[in-house]
mmCIF file of C-alpha atoms in Angstrom:
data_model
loop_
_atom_site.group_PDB
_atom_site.id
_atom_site.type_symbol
_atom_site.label_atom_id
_atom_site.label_comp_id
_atom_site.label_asym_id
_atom_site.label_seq_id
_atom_site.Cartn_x
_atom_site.Cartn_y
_atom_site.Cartn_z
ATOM 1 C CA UNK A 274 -32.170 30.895 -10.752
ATOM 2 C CA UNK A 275 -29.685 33.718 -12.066
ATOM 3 C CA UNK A 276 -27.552 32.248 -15.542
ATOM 4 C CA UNK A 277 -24.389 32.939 -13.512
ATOM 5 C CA UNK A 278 -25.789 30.257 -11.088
ATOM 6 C CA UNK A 279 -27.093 28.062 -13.245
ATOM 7 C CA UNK A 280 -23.490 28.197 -15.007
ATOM 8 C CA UNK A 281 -21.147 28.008 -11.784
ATOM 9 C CA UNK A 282 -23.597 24.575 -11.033
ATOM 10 C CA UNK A 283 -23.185 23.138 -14.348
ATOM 11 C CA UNK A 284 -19.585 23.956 -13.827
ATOM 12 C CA UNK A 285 -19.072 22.546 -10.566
ATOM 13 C CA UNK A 286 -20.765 19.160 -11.603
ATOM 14 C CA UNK A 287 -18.948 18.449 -14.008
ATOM 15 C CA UNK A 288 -15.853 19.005 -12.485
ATOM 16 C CA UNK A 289 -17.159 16.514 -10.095
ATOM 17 C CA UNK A 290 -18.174 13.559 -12.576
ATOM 18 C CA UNK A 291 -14.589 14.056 -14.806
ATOM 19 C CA UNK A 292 -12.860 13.440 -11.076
ATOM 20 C CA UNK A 293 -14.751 10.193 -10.931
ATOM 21 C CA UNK A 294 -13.845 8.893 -14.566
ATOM 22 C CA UNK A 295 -11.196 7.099 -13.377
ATOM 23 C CA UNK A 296 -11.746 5.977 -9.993
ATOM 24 C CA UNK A 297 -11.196 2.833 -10.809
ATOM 25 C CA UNK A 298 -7.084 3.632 -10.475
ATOM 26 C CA UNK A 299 -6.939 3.344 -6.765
ATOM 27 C CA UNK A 300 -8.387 -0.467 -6.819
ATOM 28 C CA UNK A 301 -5.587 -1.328 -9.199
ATOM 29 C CA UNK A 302 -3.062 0.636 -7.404
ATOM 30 C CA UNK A 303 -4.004 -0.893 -4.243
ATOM 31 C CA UNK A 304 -3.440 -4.324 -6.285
ATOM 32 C CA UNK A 305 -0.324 -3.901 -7.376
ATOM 33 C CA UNK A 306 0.618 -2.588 -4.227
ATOM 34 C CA UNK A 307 -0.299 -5.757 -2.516
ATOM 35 C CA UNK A 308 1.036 -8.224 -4.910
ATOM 36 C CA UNK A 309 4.548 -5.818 -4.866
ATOM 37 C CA UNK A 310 4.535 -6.902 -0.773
ATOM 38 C CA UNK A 311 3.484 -10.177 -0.925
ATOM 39 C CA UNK A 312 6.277 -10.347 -3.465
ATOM 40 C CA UNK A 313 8.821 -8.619 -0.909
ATOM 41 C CA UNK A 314 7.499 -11.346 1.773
ATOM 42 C CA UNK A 315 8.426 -14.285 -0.783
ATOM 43 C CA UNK A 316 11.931 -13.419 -0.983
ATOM 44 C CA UNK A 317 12.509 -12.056 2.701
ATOM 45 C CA UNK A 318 10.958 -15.610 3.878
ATOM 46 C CA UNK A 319 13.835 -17.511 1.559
ATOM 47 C CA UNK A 320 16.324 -15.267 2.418
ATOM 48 C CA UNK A 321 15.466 -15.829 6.132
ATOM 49 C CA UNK A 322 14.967 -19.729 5.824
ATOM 50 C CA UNK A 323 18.358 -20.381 4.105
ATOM 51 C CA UNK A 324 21.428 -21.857 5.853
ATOM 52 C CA UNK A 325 23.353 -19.389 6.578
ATOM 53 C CA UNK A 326 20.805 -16.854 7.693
ATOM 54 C CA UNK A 327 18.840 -19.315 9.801
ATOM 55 C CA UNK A 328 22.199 -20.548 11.492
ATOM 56 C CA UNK A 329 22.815 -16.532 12.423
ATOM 57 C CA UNK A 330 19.712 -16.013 13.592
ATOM 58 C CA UNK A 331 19.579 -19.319 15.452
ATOM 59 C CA UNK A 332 23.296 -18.360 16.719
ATOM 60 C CA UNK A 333 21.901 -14.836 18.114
ATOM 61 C CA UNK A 334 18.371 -16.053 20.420
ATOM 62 C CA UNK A 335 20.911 -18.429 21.604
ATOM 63 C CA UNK A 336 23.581 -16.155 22.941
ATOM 64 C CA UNK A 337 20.563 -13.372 24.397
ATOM 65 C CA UNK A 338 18.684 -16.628 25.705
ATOM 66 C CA UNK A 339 22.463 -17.844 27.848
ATOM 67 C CA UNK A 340 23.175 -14.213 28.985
ATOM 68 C CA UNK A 341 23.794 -13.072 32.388
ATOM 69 C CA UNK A 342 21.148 -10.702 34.293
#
């Protein structure tokens, strides 16, 4: 093979393996993403099961269940 070749190669390579170094990242990014919603879903379920909420909501499917057609 040519040296220019045999350079561009070695070149290309190891632009390839220094992209992998830290692939890793996206597992922990896809961690913390999760335990960011599951967080979310904790508070939006307490929010939603309190008193006043759950009497509002309860108030609401009442009222479209008793309407006219």
């Amino acid at each position: 093979m040519n040296r220019a070749v045999r350079a561009r190669l070695r070149a290309l390579t190891g632009w390839v393996r220094t992209g992998r170094k830290d692939a890793g990242m996206v597992t922990s990014e896809y961690a913390m993403g999760i335990v960011a919603a599951v967080a979310f879903a904790v508070v939006l379920y307490k929010v939603v099961t309190s008193g006043p909420v759950s009497t509002a909501l309860r108030n609401i499917v009442q009222q479209a269940l008793d309407g006219r057609m």
